[in-house]
Amino acid sequence: MSPPLAVTLGDPAGIGPEIITAAWSRRAAGDPPFLVFGDAQTLRRSGAPVAPVGSPAEAADVFASHLPVIDMPLPEPVLPGHPSTSAAASVTGWIAAATRSCLAGEACALVTAPISKAILKAAGFSHPGHTEYIGELTAGTPWSGERGPVMMLAAGNLRVSLATIHLPLAAVSAALSLEGLLRTARVTAQSLTRDFGLPRPRLAMAALNPHAGESGEIGREEITLITPAAERLRSEGLDIEGPLPADSLFAPEIRQRYDAVICMYHDQALIPIKMLDFWGGVNLTLGLPVVRTSPDHGTAFDIAGRGLARADSFIAALRMAGEIARRRSH
């Protein structure tokens, strides 16, 4: 039997506990079993029939009737909708423990519930988010191919990878580099083959400026960075178009020409994903020895504990993690 998925609880004051509970309640035949790294009492309050386990190997035996949990208790209770920095060390500890379990082969993939970057930062956490933290946790592990982490969002037949992630818009241009664009595209292409089973992936590279810079009249990043990157990648044998104007790149007819887009900044990538499938998008971390997915939304403190949160994106993340783990194991 394959190892289970490792799920992290996320911020205990957010909607993580309830979407995890809902995902377990809505499990279907063929869905991979999972266990949670987190606070068992928080999950009990969300209505989950919790079964503490000592290791991931025990998860499959109880998953049909109970939600298996590696219990790593909070130092003090946290109420839904009331985040606290007192939980920060637990939140990052759950991620680290689940990642170690994946690296050891005890779990087949990592699925993370949402965290609050602001709360973690206030507690001294130095990473911008999950992507970069998991990249550091796996840094010493062997990996064949171009190394990530690269952030991808996927919904339906649209996949987008980000050249920059959580930056102010004013900082994006300075953060772009030729090497960064090359790495993002290479990691994306290898993941499309390794994780999605596409032997000849087709990529598109989005422009940064309106009208792809209008031949330098309204921005020169396309001339100085993006076009040279695309030309270099084509010389390496990658099938890549661009830079293409982002205002038309995501039309249904144009999407048929590629398997993924390299986007220059956060909202350029996430707006089309959420327009296409607001409830079912999945966040993936590419280019690491650990398979990692998450829902494409945040902690939603404003509705936490009120029974309003939808688990669709989290369920999609669980299923995609299981599919990718199966492909990597063959």
mmCIF file of C-alpha atoms in Angstrom, residues 162-181 183-184 208 221 225 264-265:
data_model
loop_
_atom_site.group_PDB
_atom_site.id
_atom_site.type_symbol
_atom_site.label_atom_id
_atom_site.label_comp_id
_atom_site.label_asym_id
_atom_site.label_seq_id
_atom_site.Cartn_x
_atom_site.Cartn_y
_atom_site.Cartn_z
ATOM 1 C CA LEU A 162 5.265 32.684 -11.221
ATOM 2 C CA ALA A 163 8.602 34.374 -11.913
ATOM 3 C CA THR A 164 8.044 36.551 -8.818
ATOM 4 C CA ILE A 165 5.641 35.749 -5.999
ATOM 5 C CA HIS A 166 4.737 37.887 -2.991
ATOM 6 C CA LEU A 167 6.153 41.264 -3.945
ATOM 7 C CA PRO A 168 4.695 44.755 -4.177
ATOM 8 C CA LEU A 169 3.910 45.553 -7.790
ATOM 9 C CA ALA A 170 6.434 48.394 -7.701
ATOM 10 C CA ALA A 171 9.211 45.901 -6.932
ATOM 11 C CA VAL A 172 8.476 43.370 -9.692
ATOM 12 C CA SER A 173 10.567 44.849 -12.506
ATOM 13 C CA ALA A 174 13.719 45.054 -10.383
ATOM 14 C CA ALA A 175 13.185 41.493 -9.130
ATOM 15 C CA LEU A 176 13.017 39.973 -12.615
ATOM 16 C CA SER A 177 16.238 38.539 -13.995
ATOM 17 C CA LEU A 178 17.338 36.458 -16.950
ATOM 18 C CA GLU A 179 18.468 33.590 -14.713
ATOM 19 C CA GLY A 180 15.229 33.725 -12.742
ATOM 20 C CA LEU A 181 13.099 33.505 -15.877
ATOM 21 C CA ARG A 183 14.940 28.703 -13.985
ATOM 22 C CA THR A 184 11.189 29.227 -13.721
ATOM 23 C CA LEU A 208 5.167 42.387 -18.190
ATOM 24 C CA GLU A 221 11.602 44.538 -19.954
ATOM 25 C CA LEU A 225 14.837 40.303 -20.322
ATOM 26 C CA MET A 264 5.791 37.858 -14.279
ATOM 27 C CA TYR A 265 3.920 38.646 -11.051
#
